[in-house]
Amino acid sequence: MKSRNLLMIPGPIEFEHEVLQSMSSATPSHVDPKFISTFHHSLNFMKEVWQAPSGQAFIVAGSGTFAMEMAAANLIEQGDKVLVISTGYFGLRYADILKRYTVDVDILEAEVGDVVAIEDIEQQLKTKSYKLLCFTHVDTSTAVLNDAKAIGKLAQKHNVLTLMDAVCSVAGEEIKQEEWGLDIVVSASQKAIGVPPGLALLVASPKAIQSFKQRKTKVQNYYADWTNWLPIMKAYENKEASYFATPPVNLIIALEKSLEMIIAEGLEQRFERHRKAGKAMRVALRALGLELVSKNEKLSANTLSAPFYPDNIDGTTFLKSINEQGVTLAGGLLPNLKGKYFRIGHMGSVNQNDLLATVGAIEKALEKHNHQQDLGVGTKKILELF
Ligand code: PMP
């Protein structure tokens, strides 16, 4: 392990040993009674973690983008009116996906690092009878956190279905899907949920399922179609064997393990741990003189941070220097700011030592690039906060 780098990108993340170990058991049949029980538990655990007791959970092979597509394909018919609130790269991706299913997609785009004000969203909702309001909880390109509760309540007031991309937030940021009136919350395995990439996960409210059942046209995507998947999820819920397309058996075994660990930690404790990690990272980065893409504390995500490089530093060589210190970080994702900033994931199994190692590596890289701080300025902040 001594040449192992610490993976601090915003997904995939460092996974818990117990989760990785659980994956390495011999692959059972997808209709093996033990696996049926694993699938059954995973669906139930998801509803607990999403805080959506009346929801319908779906577990399907695919990445987060497929979870996004599955929600769009099943909810939207040609001509439906959709409003997308974009806080970065993934908001625009969702708009692109939705445009495959209807021509009527409006986008309200926030300034980089900011959110769209609730009043502006409300104003827009009054202009048309939208079927769906779509937004990103944490946009991984900007590390901006939307107020999911306020948006959920607003959409309910205007009788609009809500679709939240929570790929970078479920099990890291607080989400109360049912209480907040969110209809579909989509995610993926490889971030705060803590399972290697490959699972598209979502929970749909009874209202979303009803809307799907009232469709007048066929779902335009065979693999995504809930007509195929709903009976499968229902079967596993009832502990019965069923088949539409082979489930990624070992990943679902890992999902059961990870969700079990998340629930054992306690959701409130877990959110608090992420709040603390996020705050510690931001305080340390600021102490090193690095500015963040997210405009202020209130709208900063706790699952990742996105700092700008200091002036006159080449991002590629800077990230390489950090990498040489044993920590892997990610470059910027917004096309217009690509070489201007980088991204640090701090979710899932993240602990104080990971934060110290990461900030220490950033300090050494700053020193190497002659942006000298006294070494220890950032790490000290983390030690103080913990
Ligand atoms: N939405 C958000 C907010 C994401 O962070 C990501 C992945 N970075 C995606 C969607 C897409 O997920 P995937 O890469 O698993 O397809």
mmCIF file of N, CA and C in Angstrom, residues 244-347:
data_model
loop_
_atom_site.group_PDB
_atom_site.id
_atom_site.type_symbol
_atom_site.label_atom_id
_atom_site.label_comp_id
_atom_site.label_asym_id
_atom_site.label_seq_id
_atom_site.Cartn_x
_atom_site.Cartn_y
_atom_site.Cartn_z
ATOM 1 N N PHE A 244 -35.304 -8.963 -15.940
ATOM 2 C CA PHE A 244 -35.449 -8.207 -17.187
ATOM 3 C C PHE A 244 -34.076 -8.066 -17.850
ATOM 4 N N ALA A 245 -33.090 -7.564 -17.099
ATOM 5 C CA ALA A 245 -31.717 -7.492 -17.608
ATOM 6 C C ALA A 245 -30.824 -7.808 -16.409
ATOM 7 N N THR A 246 -29.755 -8.510 -16.624
ATOM 8 C CA THR A 246 -28.942 -9.020 -15.518
ATOM 9 C C THR A 246 -28.442 -7.900 -14.605
ATOM 10 N N PRO A 247 -28.767 -7.958 -13.333
ATOM 11 C CA PRO A 247 -28.281 -6.907 -12.420
ATOM 12 C C PRO A 247 -26.784 -7.092 -12.116
ATOM 13 N N PRO A 248 -26.080 -6.000 -11.810
ATOM 14 C CA PRO A 248 -24.658 -6.101 -11.469
ATOM 15 C C PRO A 248 -24.528 -6.641 -10.041
ATOM 16 N N VAL A 249 -24.568 -7.944 -9.959
ATOM 17 C CA VAL A 249 -24.758 -8.646 -8.688
ATOM 18 C C VAL A 249 -23.760 -8.203 -7.605
ATOM 19 N N ASN A 250 -22.457 -8.233 -7.957
ATOM 20 C CA ASN A 250 -21.466 -7.903 -6.918
ATOM 21 C C ASN A 250 -21.571 -6.455 -6.450
ATOM 22 N N LEU A 251 -21.912 -5.568 -7.366
ATOM 23 C CA LEU A 251 -22.063 -4.161 -6.963
ATOM 24 C C LEU A 251 -23.243 -3.992 -6.022
ATOM 25 N N ILE A 252 -24.284 -4.769 -6.232
ATOM 26 C CA ILE A 252 -25.463 -4.643 -5.361
ATOM 27 C C ILE A 252 -25.162 -5.247 -3.982
ATOM 28 N N ILE A 253 -24.328 -6.264 -3.967
ATOM 29 C CA ILE A 253 -23.883 -6.806 -2.663
ATOM 30 C C ILE A 253 -23.115 -5.704 -1.911
ATOM 31 N N ALA A 254 -22.274 -4.970 -2.652
ATOM 32 C CA ALA A 254 -21.512 -3.867 -2.034
ATOM 33 C C ALA A 254 -22.448 -2.739 -1.605
ATOM 34 N N LEU A 255 -23.489 -2.510 -2.394
ATOM 35 C CA LEU A 255 -24.453 -1.447 -2.048
ATOM 36 C C LEU A 255 -25.149 -1.774 -0.733
ATOM 37 N N GLU A 256 -25.555 -3.010 -0.587
ATOM 38 C CA GLU A 256 -26.224 -3.390 0.669
ATOM 39 C C GLU A 256 -25.293 -3.108 1.854
ATOM 40 N N LYS A 257 -24.012 -3.490 1.683
ATOM 41 C CA LYS A 257 -23.039 -3.305 2.765
ATOM 42 C C LYS A 257 -22.866 -1.817 3.081
ATOM 43 N N SER A 258 -22.679 -1.018 2.024
ATOM 44 C CA SER A 258 -22.398 0.393 2.252
ATOM 45 C C SER A 258 -23.605 1.112 2.867
ATOM 46 N N LEU A 259 -24.802 0.825 2.353
ATOM 47 C CA LEU A 259 -26.001 1.482 2.909
ATOM 48 C C LEU A 259 -26.198 1.085 4.376
ATOM 49 N N GLU A 260 -25.890 -0.172 4.654
ATOM 50 C CA GLU A 260 -25.998 -0.645 6.037
ATOM 51 C C GLU A 260 -25.042 0.163 6.937
ATOM 52 N N MET A 261 -23.840 0.408 6.443
ATOM 53 C CA MET A 261 -22.852 1.171 7.227
ATOM 54 C C MET A 261 -23.277 2.633 7.373
ATOM 55 N N ILE A 262 -23.879 3.180 6.306
ATOM 56 C CA ILE A 262 -24.344 4.577 6.347
ATOM 57 C C ILE A 262 -25.444 4.717 7.409
ATOM 58 N N ILE A 263 -26.362 3.760 7.408
ATOM 59 C CA ILE A 263 -27.480 3.816 8.360
ATOM 60 C C ILE A 263 -26.956 3.597 9.782
ATOM 61 N N ALA A 264 -25.966 2.711 9.919
ATOM 62 C CA ALA A 264 -25.398 2.463 11.254
ATOM 63 C C ALA A 264 -24.684 3.710 11.781
ATOM 64 N N GLU A 265 -24.057 4.461 10.896
ATOM 65 C CA GLU A 265 -23.399 5.705 11.341
ATOM 66 C C GLU A 265 -24.444 6.689 11.854
ATOM 67 N N GLY A 266 -25.605 6.678 11.239
ATOM 68 C CA GLY A 266 -26.678 7.636 11.575
ATOM 69 C C GLY A 266 -26.640 8.761 10.560
ATOM 70 N N LEU A 267 -27.799 9.040 9.942
ATOM 71 C CA LEU A 267 -27.801 10.045 8.863
ATOM 72 C C LEU A 267 -27.401 11.417 9.374
ATOM 73 N N GLU A 268 -27.947 11.803 10.516
ATOM 74 C CA GLU A 268 -27.634 13.146 11.036
ATOM 75 C C GLU A 268 -26.148 13.268 11.343
ATOM 76 N N GLN A 269 -25.595 12.215 11.967
ATOM 77 C CA GLN A 269 -24.156 12.223 12.284
ATOM 78 C C GLN A 269 -23.333 12.291 11.000
ATOM 79 N N ARG A 270 -23.786 11.580 10.006
ATOM 80 C CA ARG A 270 -23.053 11.553 8.736
ATOM 81 C C ARG A 270 -23.081 12.931 8.058
ATOM 82 N N PHE A 271 -24.254 13.564 8.059
ATOM 83 C CA PHE A 271 -24.328 14.900 7.445
ATOM 84 C C PHE A 271 -23.442 15.872 8.218
ATOM 85 N N GLU A 272 -23.465 15.741 9.543
ATOM 86 C CA GLU A 272 -22.656 16.625 10.382
ATOM 87 C C GLU A 272 -21.165 16.417 10.114
ATOM 88 N N ARG A 273 -20.763 15.149 9.935
ATOM 89 C CA ARG A 273 -19.357 14.849 9.629
ATOM 90 C C ARG A 273 -18.973 15.500 8.289
ATOM 91 N N HIS A 274 -19.876 15.451 7.332
ATOM 92 C CA HIS A 274 -19.586 16.090 6.032
ATOM 93 C C HIS A 274 -19.536 17.613 6.168
ATOM 94 N N ARG A 275 -20.445 18.163 6.981
ATOM 95 C CA ARG A 275 -20.427 19.631 7.188
ATOM 96 C C ARG A 275 -19.073 20.047 7.765
ATOM 97 N N LYS A 276 -18.623 19.281 8.728
ATOM 98 C CA LYS A 276 -17.371 19.596 9.400
ATOM 99 C C LYS A 276 -16.192 19.469 8.425
ATOM 100 N N ALA A 277 -16.196 18.395 7.639
ATOM 101 C CA ALA A 277 -15.107 18.181 6.671
ATOM 102 C C ALA A 277 -15.102 19.306 5.631
ATOM 103 N N GLY A 278 -16.308 19.649 5.149
ATOM 104 C CA GLY A 278 -16.415 20.702 4.126
ATOM 105 C C GLY A 278 -15.921 22.027 4.668
ATOM 106 N N LYS A 279 -16.349 22.337 5.873
ATOM 107 C CA LYS A 279 -15.950 23.614 6.479
ATOM 108 C C LYS A 279 -14.437 23.647 6.705
ATOM 109 N N ALA A 280 -13.908 22.550 7.248
ATOM 110 C CA ALA A 280 -12.468 22.496 7.526
ATOM 111 C C ALA A 280 -11.677 22.701 6.236
ATOM 112 N N MET A 281 -12.109 22.048 5.168
ATOM 113 C CA MET A 281 -11.389 22.190 3.896
ATOM 114 C C MET A 281 -11.457 23.635 3.396
ATOM 115 N N ARG A 282 -12.621 24.242 3.468
ATOM 116 C CA ARG A 282 -12.749 25.621 2.960
ATOM 117 C C ARG A 282 -11.909 26.595 3.792
ATOM 118 N N VAL A 283 -11.958 26.422 5.102
ATOM 119 C CA VAL A 283 -11.180 27.314 5.974
ATOM 120 C C VAL A 283 -9.685 27.157 5.668
ATOM 121 N N ALA A 284 -9.241 25.905 5.498
ATOM 122 C CA ALA A 284 -7.818 25.651 5.223
ATOM 123 C C ALA A 284 -7.421 26.259 3.873
ATOM 124 N N LEU A 285 -8.265 26.076 2.869
ATOM 125 C CA LEU A 285 -7.929 26.601 1.532
ATOM 126 C C LEU A 285 -7.837 28.127 1.554
ATOM 127 N N ARG A 286 -8.779 28.737 2.258
ATOM 128 C CA ARG A 286 -8.743 30.210 2.337
ATOM 129 C C ARG A 286 -7.489 30.673 3.071
ATOM 130 N N ALA A 287 -7.120 29.915 4.124
ATOM 131 C CA ALA A 287 -5.917 30.274 4.875
ATOM 132 C C ALA A 287 -4.680 30.218 3.977
ATOM 133 N N LEU A 288 -4.738 29.371 2.941
ATOM 134 C CA LEU A 288 -3.619 29.274 1.997
ATOM 135 C C LEU A 288 -3.729 30.328 0.889
ATOM 136 N N GLY A 289 -4.734 31.177 0.991
ATOM 137 C CA GLY A 289 -4.891 32.250 0.008
ATOM 138 C C GLY A 289 -5.613 31.808 -1.251
ATOM 139 N N LEU A 290 -6.260 30.645 -1.205
ATOM 140 C CA LEU A 290 -6.970 30.167 -2.397
ATOM 141 C C LEU A 290 -8.437 30.576 -2.335
ATOM 142 N N GLU A 291 -8.916 31.151 -3.429
ATOM 143 C CA GLU A 291 -10.334 31.537 -3.484
ATOM 144 C C GLU A 291 -11.160 30.392 -4.021
ATOM 145 N N LEU A 292 -12.408 30.346 -3.602
ATOM 146 C CA LEU A 292 -13.288 29.259 -4.029
ATOM 147 C C LEU A 292 -14.233 29.716 -5.140
ATOM 148 N N VAL A 293 -14.633 28.777 -5.989
ATOM 149 C CA VAL A 293 -15.596 29.091 -7.058
ATOM 150 C C VAL A 293 -16.955 29.436 -6.440
ATOM 151 N N SER A 294 -17.381 28.669 -5.417
ATOM 152 C CA SER A 294 -18.681 28.952 -4.790
ATOM 153 C C SER A 294 -18.596 30.289 -4.050
ATOM 154 N N LYS A 295 -19.645 31.108 -4.252
ATOM 155 C CA LYS A 295 -19.584 32.518 -3.846
ATOM 156 C C LYS A 295 -19.556 32.757 -2.339
ATOM 157 N N ASN A 296 -20.252 31.919 -1.570
ATOM 158 C CA ASN A 296 -20.215 32.125 -0.115
ATOM 159 C C ASN A 296 -20.454 30.813 0.632
ATOM 160 N N GLU A 297 -20.314 30.861 1.937
ATOM 161 C CA GLU A 297 -20.408 29.652 2.765
ATOM 162 C C GLU A 297 -21.759 28.971 2.603
ATOM 163 N N LYS A 298 -22.827 29.782 2.562
ATOM 164 C CA LYS A 298 -24.173 29.216 2.581
ATOM 165 C C LYS A 298 -24.412 28.320 1.367
ATOM 166 N N LEU A 299 -23.834 28.688 0.234
ATOM 167 C CA LEU A 299 -24.086 27.866 -0.952
ATOM 168 C C LEU A 299 -22.883 27.010 -1.340
ATOM 169 N N SER A 300 -22.016 26.755 -0.357
ATOM 170 C CA SER A 300 -20.889 25.852 -0.630
ATOM 171 C C SER A 300 -21.262 24.427 -0.243
ATOM 172 N N ALA A 301 -20.972 23.506 -1.141
ATOM 173 C CA ALA A 301 -21.244 22.089 -0.869
ATOM 174 C C ALA A 301 -20.274 21.564 0.176
ATOM 175 N N ASN A 302 -20.702 20.513 0.853
ATOM 176 C CA ASN A 302 -19.815 19.887 1.836
ATOM 177 C C ASN A 302 -19.171 18.616 1.304
ATOM 178 N N THR A 303 -19.584 18.196 0.108
ATOM 179 C CA THR A 303 -19.037 16.956 -0.451
ATOM 180 C C THR A 303 -17.784 17.203 -1.293
ATOM 181 N N LEU A 304 -17.624 18.444 -1.765
ATOM 182 C CA LEU A 304 -16.394 18.773 -2.494
ATOM 183 C C LEU A 304 -16.126 20.267 -2.404
ATOM 184 N N SER A 305 -14.885 20.647 -2.728
ATOM 185 C CA SER A 305 -14.532 22.066 -2.816
ATOM 186 C C SER A 305 -13.900 22.319 -4.177
ATOM 187 N N ALA A 306 -14.074 23.554 -4.663
ATOM 188 C CA ALA A 306 -13.511 23.916 -5.966
ATOM 189 C C ALA A 306 -12.728 25.220 -5.823
ATOM 190 N N PRO A 307 -11.421 25.142 -5.526
ATOM 191 C CA PRO A 307 -10.622 26.355 -5.406
ATOM 192 C C PRO A 307 -9.989 26.770 -6.738
ATOM 193 N N PHE A 308 -9.810 28.076 -6.922
ATOM 194 C CA PHE A 308 -9.057 28.571 -8.071
ATOM 195 C C PHE A 308 -7.572 28.332 -7.818
ATOM 196 N N TYR A 309 -6.819 28.106 -8.880
ATOM 197 C CA TYR A 309 -5.360 28.089 -8.748
ATOM 198 C C TYR A 309 -4.919 29.508 -8.433
ATOM 199 N N PRO A 310 -3.800 29.644 -7.714
ATOM 200 C CA PRO A 310 -3.274 31.004 -7.538
ATOM 201 C C PRO A 310 -2.859 31.550 -8.905
ATOM 202 N N ASP A 311 -2.780 32.876 -9.024
ATOM 203 C CA ASP A 311 -2.361 33.477 -10.297
ATOM 204 C C ASP A 311 -1.014 32.920 -10.721
ATOM 205 N N ASN A 312 -0.828 32.836 -12.010
ATOM 206 C CA ASN A 312 0.468 32.429 -12.600
ATOM 207 C C ASN A 312 0.893 31.005 -12.259
ATOM 208 N N ILE A 313 -0.060 30.178 -11.917
ATOM 209 C CA ILE A 313 0.307 28.766 -11.720
ATOM 210 C C ILE A 313 -0.348 27.941 -12.814
ATOM 211 N N ASP A 314 0.455 27.109 -13.459
ATOM 212 C CA ASP A 314 -0.098 26.212 -14.466
ATOM 213 C C ASP A 314 -0.776 25.036 -13.755
ATOM 214 N N GLY A 315 -2.061 24.875 -14.026
ATOM 215 C CA GLY A 315 -2.862 23.886 -13.307
ATOM 216 C C GLY A 315 -2.341 22.474 -13.452
ATOM 217 N N THR A 316 -1.951 22.116 -14.675
ATOM 218 C CA THR A 316 -1.539 20.730 -14.912
ATOM 219 C C THR A 316 -0.305 20.387 -14.078
ATOM 220 N N THR A 317 0.682 21.285 -14.070
ATOM 221 C CA THR A 317 1.896 20.966 -13.296
ATOM 222 C C THR A 317 1.608 21.051 -11.797
ATOM 223 N N PHE A 318 0.710 21.930 -11.416
ATOM 224 C CA PHE A 318 0.352 22.047 -9.993
ATOM 225 C C PHE A 318 -0.304 20.749 -9.504
ATOM 226 N N LEU A 319 -1.265 20.245 -10.278
ATOM 227 C CA LEU A 319 -1.936 18.987 -9.881
ATOM 228 C C LEU A 319 -0.939 17.830 -9.871
ATOM 229 N N LYS A 320 0.022 17.892 -10.805
ATOM 230 C CA LYS A 320 1.046 16.841 -10.857
ATOM 231 C C LYS A 320 1.901 16.888 -9.573
ATOM 232 N N SER A 321 2.226 18.089 -9.140
ATOM 233 C CA SER A 321 3.015 18.209 -7.898
ATOM 234 C C SER A 321 2.233 17.649 -6.709
ATOM 235 N N ILE A 322 0.945 17.925 -6.680
ATOM 236 C CA ILE A 322 0.120 17.398 -5.577
ATOM 237 C C ILE A 322 0.110 15.872 -5.641
ATOM 238 N N ASN A 323 -0.006 15.381 -6.863
ATOM 239 C CA ASN A 323 -0.022 13.940 -7.079
ATOM 240 C C ASN A 323 1.274 13.296 -6.581
ATOM 241 N N GLU A 324 2.376 13.982 -6.805
ATOM 242 C CA GLU A 324 3.680 13.457 -6.342
ATOM 243 C C GLU A 324 3.737 13.393 -4.813
ATOM 244 N N GLN A 325 2.908 14.187 -4.176
ATOM 245 C CA GLN A 325 2.835 14.136 -2.701
ATOM 246 C C GLN A 325 1.897 13.031 -2.230
ATOM 247 N N GLY A 326 1.380 12.255 -3.170
ATOM 248 C CA GLY A 326 0.569 11.097 -2.785
ATOM 249 C C GLY A 326 -0.927 11.353 -2.730
ATOM 250 N N VAL A 327 -1.367 12.478 -3.274
ATOM 251 C CA VAL A 327 -2.805 12.769 -3.237
ATOM 252 C C VAL A 327 -3.284 13.085 -4.660
ATOM 253 N N THR A 328 -4.352 12.427 -5.077
ATOM 254 C CA THR A 328 -4.895 12.663 -6.411
ATOM 255 C C THR A 328 -6.098 13.593 -6.322
ATOM 256 N N LEU A 329 -6.012 14.719 -7.026
ATOM 257 C CA LEU A 329 -7.128 15.666 -7.083
ATOM 258 C C LEU A 329 -7.570 15.796 -8.537
ATOM 259 N N ALA A 330 -8.679 16.520 -8.754
ATOM 260 C CA ALA A 330 -9.243 16.625 -10.113
ATOM 261 C C ALA A 330 -9.135 18.054 -10.631
ATOM 262 N N GLY A 331 -9.034 18.186 -11.944
ATOM 263 C CA GLY A 331 -9.019 19.512 -12.569
ATOM 264 C C GLY A 331 -10.422 20.097 -12.632
ATOM 265 N N GLY A 332 -10.521 21.316 -13.125
ATOM 266 C CA GLY A 332 -11.823 21.983 -13.274
ATOM 267 C C GLY A 332 -12.629 21.332 -14.384
ATOM 268 N N LEU A 333 -13.934 21.568 -14.359
ATOM 269 C CA LEU A 333 -14.804 20.898 -15.327
ATOM 270 C C LEU A 333 -15.553 21.904 -16.209
ATOM 271 N N LEU A 334 -15.713 23.118 -15.719
ATOM 272 C CA LEU A 334 -16.447 24.103 -16.526
ATOM 273 C C LEU A 334 -15.575 24.487 -17.720
ATOM 274 N N PRO A 335 -16.070 24.322 -18.956
ATOM 275 C CA PRO A 335 -15.231 24.585 -20.128
ATOM 276 C C PRO A 335 -14.588 25.980 -20.102
ATOM 277 N N ASN A 336 -15.340 27.000 -19.682
ATOM 278 C CA ASN A 336 -14.790 28.364 -19.713
ATOM 279 C C ASN A 336 -13.706 28.611 -18.672
ATOM 280 N N LEU A 337 -13.688 27.788 -17.631
ATOM 281 C CA LEU A 337 -12.733 28.011 -16.533
ATOM 282 C C LEU A 337 -11.801 26.819 -16.347
ATOM 283 N N LYS A 338 -11.717 26.009 -17.375
ATOM 284 C CA LYS A 338 -11.077 24.699 -17.229
ATOM 285 C C LYS A 338 -9.688 24.743 -16.567
ATOM 286 N N GLY A 339 -8.821 25.605 -17.056
ATOM 287 C CA GLY A 339 -7.458 25.641 -16.509
ATOM 288 C C GLY A 339 -7.312 26.560 -15.317
ATOM 289 N N LYS A 340 -8.437 27.033 -14.788
ATOM 290 C CA LYS A 340 -8.370 28.073 -13.755
ATOM 291 C C LYS A 340 -8.594 27.563 -12.334
ATOM 292 N N TYR A 341 -9.160 26.371 -12.232
ATOM 293 C CA TYR A 341 -9.485 25.886 -10.887
ATOM 294 C C TYR A 341 -9.375 24.374 -10.826
ATOM 295 N N PHE A 342 -9.411 23.847 -9.595
ATOM 296 C CA PHE A 342 -9.364 22.394 -9.419
ATOM 297 C C PHE A 342 -10.409 21.957 -8.400
ATOM 298 N N ARG A 343 -10.533 20.655 -8.232
ATOM 299 C CA ARG A 343 -11.619 20.156 -7.375
ATOM 300 C C ARG A 343 -11.115 19.071 -6.417
ATOM 301 N N ILE A 344 -11.608 19.159 -5.193
ATOM 302 C CA ILE A 344 -11.218 18.221 -4.134
ATOM 303 C C ILE A 344 -12.493 17.566 -3.602
ATOM 304 N N GLY A 345 -12.563 16.262 -3.692
ATOM 305 C CA GLY A 345 -13.718 15.559 -3.117
ATOM 306 C C GLY A 345 -13.452 15.287 -1.644
ATOM 307 N N HIS A 346 -14.485 15.474 -0.814
ATOM 308 C CA HIS A 346 -14.341 15.069 0.603
ATOM 309 C C HIS A 346 -15.669 14.521 1.066
ATOM 310 N N MET A 347 -15.911 13.291 0.633
ATOM 311 C CA MET A 347 -17.202 12.676 0.985
ATOM 312 C C MET A 347 -17.027 11.192 1.272
#
